[in-house]
Amino acid sequence: MSVSILGVRHHGPGSARAVRAELERLRPDVILIEGPPEADALVALAPELEPPVALLAHVPGKASSAAFWPFAGFSPEWQAILYGTAAGIPVRFCDLPASHSLAEPELEPARGRGSEGGPDAASDPGPDPLTGPEPTPGSEPALDDDPEGLRVDPIGALAKAAGYDDPERWWEDVVEHRGDTPFEVIAEAMAAVREGHEPGEREARREAYMRKTLRTAIRQGHDRIAVICGAWHVPALTAPLPPAKADDALLRGLPKVKAQLTWVPWTYGRLASWSGYGAGISSPGWYHHLFTAPDRPVERWLAEAAAVLRDEGLPVSSAHVIESVRLAHSLATLRGRPLAGLGEVTEAARAVLCEGDDLAVELIQRRMVVGDRLGHVSDGTPMVPLQRDLREQQRRLKLKPEALDREFGLDLRKPLDLDRSRLLHRLRLLGVEWGVLGQSRGKGTFRETWTLQWRPEFDLALVEAAALGITVASAAAQRARDLASAESVTLADLTGLVERCLLADLPEALPEVLAALSAKAALDTDVTHLMAALPAMVRAHRYGDVRGTSAEGLAVIVRSMLDRICVGLPVAVTGLDDEAAAALLTGVDAVHTAVALMSEEPTGPPPGEAAGQETPGEATGSPPDQTAGPSPQAAAGSPPDQTAALSPDRPAGSPPAVPEPALGQTVAVVRQASPRSRWLVTLRGVSDRPDLHGLIEGRLTRILLDAGELDDADARMSRAMSRGHAPTRAASWIEGFLGGGGLLLVHDPRLLGLVDTWLTGLDGNQFIDVLPLLRRTFGSFAAPERRAIGERVRSAERSERTGEQDVDERRAEPAARTVLAILGRARIDGRARIDGRDHG
């Protein structure tokens, strides 16, 4: 009987080649590999898989307790599995079972410490919660549970003894760049490093179970046993072994849970050490190249790097490749290395191929050094029904999971693209962010732009969501119901959930979500919550029909929310400081944008009026809600002179045009108007109040001016910037007024003159006080707008000095008359009436 312990680096191409060659020489009759024994039944599926893949262990109903064991094509364990399955040799895993390692979090290995797997693991920056408690086979720290945090980096210790300051470079020189791995020498070196080492509790249990599995194989009569494990464990498995009773005592009484295992796709990005798990490597793409290149790896690597740069439009010739190869070999010779490593080829690529451009070097790093390879598992792999349903839909919709970002433009008028959009939205509800929705480049609501990138942890999310349903649609609908019924859900959350249900086409979940929304909206008295929630509801109502999704009852809720916002806004604008005013202004802007998307059809005549009966104001041609009486603000306590003057043509304080109705009649009249009219009436009533914050008043004035509801904007600006107001309030008013852009000052010389006169009239101290506000306001303008405003101001100053006018009205008269005829506008008393304003 012979037992061969082959100590390896878990993801090392040199170790992988050496293990394959050693197994062919030894011809063992059983192979033991470091990993969870529950996966023995999954070994037979390995030839059908495309690495990188990982073993996923999870506890049913508790997806947070999960672990991954990743394998690449250049992993020694993977090569041993392929050899064993091809030769018909039994392959078993010998590490501590996942049922024990997932049972108690306190028994899990500390993350981010060094491991026996190699120097990459020693430089691991920290934990990755997505990879679970058992990040990789044999990735526990070399000194577990050390109270002082001391740990042994075996590769670092050996590299230092050899005179290397870089453990990675030492490992490549003595192992990866050789044609073989001297397993006896590695075992001797690890024995020297472990001399006097006392393993921690978890490490001791793992090694005890490995020895237990080895003894079982011996008792079963196997004559030639090969054990592939992390090099750190070799001394613990080499004869003479400790008594079996001692190991049984260590393993007795371990906590246990029911664990299930399967294969899932993995990526090279997740193999990189910065992705978090202990035995990660920083250059999986480079190691893949070393393992697969039949000869001249440096020449092939730099030629491929040149192809990557040419694909991005960079001029790289064959002469560049030849010169970079020469430089890489020269650097290796100067440094005494047997073969140019990643450091040398990167420096050669930087100097010759990239000509010192760090961005081009980063491109090579991302595409080649790390790589974007995504593994694949076969249909025979055990999966939860939710995973199988997703895989079938991916085939039907021709959406292949890929590790590299890929952009998809969807036209929702096409059935295939509409189904793709619905699938991606449903997955987002389940926490599977396979697609990230971006800004559509086209116009209209029929287009969506998605960026797709598959990540391994999505399989874990699907396992976690498996209890919600057996299909993606049913699971997403149940998740929507669960979110709607949560106690901590807010009104904004519910409105967003309604929109997500419509986008995902989940009509079975929508009634419950709408019922929860209606109940929450009825109880929420904070108008800011309603303002934050309304935009999502309006989008859902406006674009639901575009996607062919029915949303009955949504219009009633939307209009009800807008009514409550209109009634509550006058109270909400009272007594605001700067921070509160800015927050409320965000809500006002959002509601104003949302109202523009709402249907302009009124809800119908007020109660008690016959259909078709003329309402007050119709005879004069003005909107019904501007002449019929006071706005809903009257119910909120606004002064009579601010609520009676609903017509823009009547100054504040003038008597109403018709007898003021009772409150119930007022609400009924306002509700019959279109949403836009109701909203503008509310803003007009609020804008006349003297106690408004300057930021709010300025923005309301601008909104009403753009809507054609004001013809006295210059008078309002003049009052706001008069000496009766503090300069800081005037600056806030300017900030609110110009928040929509600076083109207004470019095209309206009267307003520009008012701002210029006010600004030049400030003394030094006042100017210093308002400068930050003005800088923030004008800094938000586009550069052409700022330049045009400056030119207007200079032109006005020059005209004042010379006494000349910028425009000769007599010479401009024919051109203005022609333009007005084209636009269909008339002239009134020698002035053009455009957009509700007079222009000379």
GROMACS .gro file of N, CA, C and O in nm, residues 29 41 46 121 127 181 185 328 337 339 358 387 396 406 554 602-603 656 669 674 677 684 739 752 817 834:
model
  104
   29ASP      N    1  -0.574   0.400  -0.728
   29ASP     CA    2  -0.707   0.339  -0.738
   29ASP      C    3  -0.813   0.416  -0.661
   29ASP      O    4  -0.930   0.378  -0.661
   41ALA      N    5  -2.126   1.290  -0.493
   41ALA     CA    6  -2.220   1.250  -0.597
   41ALA      C    7  -2.218   1.344  -0.717
   41ALA      O    8  -2.269   1.309  -0.824
   46ALA      N    9  -1.866   1.656  -1.362
   46ALA     CA   10  -1.756   1.748  -1.395
   46ALA      C   11  -1.721   1.752  -1.543
   46ALA      O   12  -1.700   1.860  -1.599
  121ALA      N   13  -0.334   3.467  -0.169
  121ALA     CA   14  -0.427   3.459  -0.058
  121ALA      C   15  -0.379   3.540   0.059
  121ALA      O   16  -0.457   3.598   0.133
  127PRO      N   17  -1.299   4.035   0.371
  127PRO     CA   18  -1.405   3.939   0.344
  127PRO      C   19  -1.499   3.984   0.235
  127PRO      O   20  -1.516   4.102   0.211
  181THR      N   21   0.639   2.009  -1.058
  181THR     CA   22   0.637   2.055  -0.919
  181THR      C   23   0.700   1.947  -0.832
  181THR      O   24   0.649   1.834  -0.828
  185VAL      N   25   0.988   1.804  -0.223
  185VAL     CA   26   1.055   1.924  -0.175
  185VAL      C   27   0.954   2.017  -0.108
  185VAL      O   28   0.981   2.078  -0.003
  328ALA      N   29   1.055   4.221  -2.267
  328ALA     CA   30   1.013   4.132  -2.158
  328ALA      C   31   1.122   4.030  -2.127
  328ALA      O   32   1.155   4.005  -2.009
  337ARG      N   33   1.539   3.572  -1.373
  337ARG     CA   34   1.421   3.487  -1.370
  337ARG      C   35   1.428   3.387  -1.484
  337ARG      O   36   1.473   3.418  -1.595
  339LEU      N   37   1.187   3.270  -1.661
  339LEU     CA   38   1.091   3.307  -1.765
  339LEU      C   39   1.030   3.440  -1.728
  339LEU      O   40   1.011   3.471  -1.610
  358ASP      N   41  -0.164   5.474  -1.916
  358ASP     CA   42  -0.215   5.391  -1.807
  358ASP      C   43  -0.354   5.335  -1.838
  358ASP      O   44  -0.390   5.227  -1.790
  387GLN      N   45  -3.429   2.817  -1.078
  387GLN     CA   46  -3.313   2.825  -1.165
  387GLN      C   47  -3.343   2.763  -1.301
  387GLN      O   48  -3.302   2.817  -1.406
  396ARG      N   49  -3.515   3.084  -2.446
  396ARG     CA   50  -3.626   3.131  -2.529
  396ARG      C   51  -3.607   3.275  -2.574
  396ARG      O   52  -3.638   3.310  -2.689
  406ARG      N   53  -2.253   4.382  -2.118
  406ARG     CA   54  -2.306   4.387  -2.254
  406ARG      C   55  -2.432   4.471  -2.255
  406ARG      O   56  -2.521   4.451  -2.173
  554LEU      N   57  -5.579   5.279  -1.065
  554LEU     CA   58  -5.460   5.360  -1.043
  554LEU      C   59  -5.489   5.509  -1.063
  554LEU      O   60  -5.437   5.593  -0.990
  602PRO      N   61  -6.064   6.658  -1.761
  602PRO     CA   62  -6.121   6.678  -1.628
  602PRO      C   63  -6.197   6.555  -1.583
  602PRO      O   64  -6.236   6.470  -1.663
  603THR      N   65  -6.219   6.545  -1.455
  603THR     CA   66  -6.288   6.429  -1.398
  603THR      C   67  -6.437   6.435  -1.418
  603THR      O   68  -6.507   6.339  -1.390
  656PRO      N   69  -6.362   8.862  -0.530
  656PRO     CA   70  -6.379   8.755  -0.628
  656PRO      C   71  -6.478   8.793  -0.735
  656PRO      O   72  -6.568   8.874  -0.715
  669VAL      N   73  -6.551   7.195  -0.741
  669VAL     CA   74  -6.519   7.270  -0.863
  669VAL      C   75  -6.375   7.244  -0.905
  669VAL      O   76  -6.344   7.224  -1.022
  674SER      N   77  -5.868   6.995  -1.494
  674SER     CA   78  -5.760   6.904  -1.530
  674SER      C   79  -5.653   6.909  -1.423
  674SER      O   80  -5.641   7.006  -1.347
  677SER      N   81  -5.431   7.220  -1.441
  677SER     CA   82  -5.497   7.343  -1.395
  677SER      C   83  -5.505   7.347  -1.244
  677SER      O   84  -5.478   7.451  -1.182
  684ARG      N   85  -5.023   7.918  -0.788
  684ARG     CA   86  -5.050   8.061  -0.797
  684ARG      C   87  -5.095   8.115  -0.662
  684ARG      O   88  -5.051   8.223  -0.618
  739GLY      N   89  -3.333   7.832  -1.131
  739GLY     CA   90  -3.297   7.691  -1.121
  739GLY      C   91  -3.327   7.612  -1.246
  739GLY      O   92  -3.267   7.507  -1.269
  752LEU      N   93  -3.281   9.040  -1.696
  752LEU     CA   94  -3.137   9.050  -1.681
  752LEU      C   95  -3.097   9.186  -1.625
  752LEU      O   96  -3.009   9.196  -1.539
  817ARG      N   97  -4.226   9.108  -3.848
  817ARG     CA   98  -4.358   9.082  -3.904
  817ARG      C   99  -4.359   8.950  -3.981
  817ARG      O  100  -4.455   8.871  -3.973
  834ILE      N  101  -4.648   8.699  -2.756
  834ILE     CA  102  -4.595   8.565  -2.771
  834ILE      C  103  -4.587   8.502  -2.634
  834ILE      O  104  -4.531   8.558  -2.541
   0.00000   0.00000   0.00000
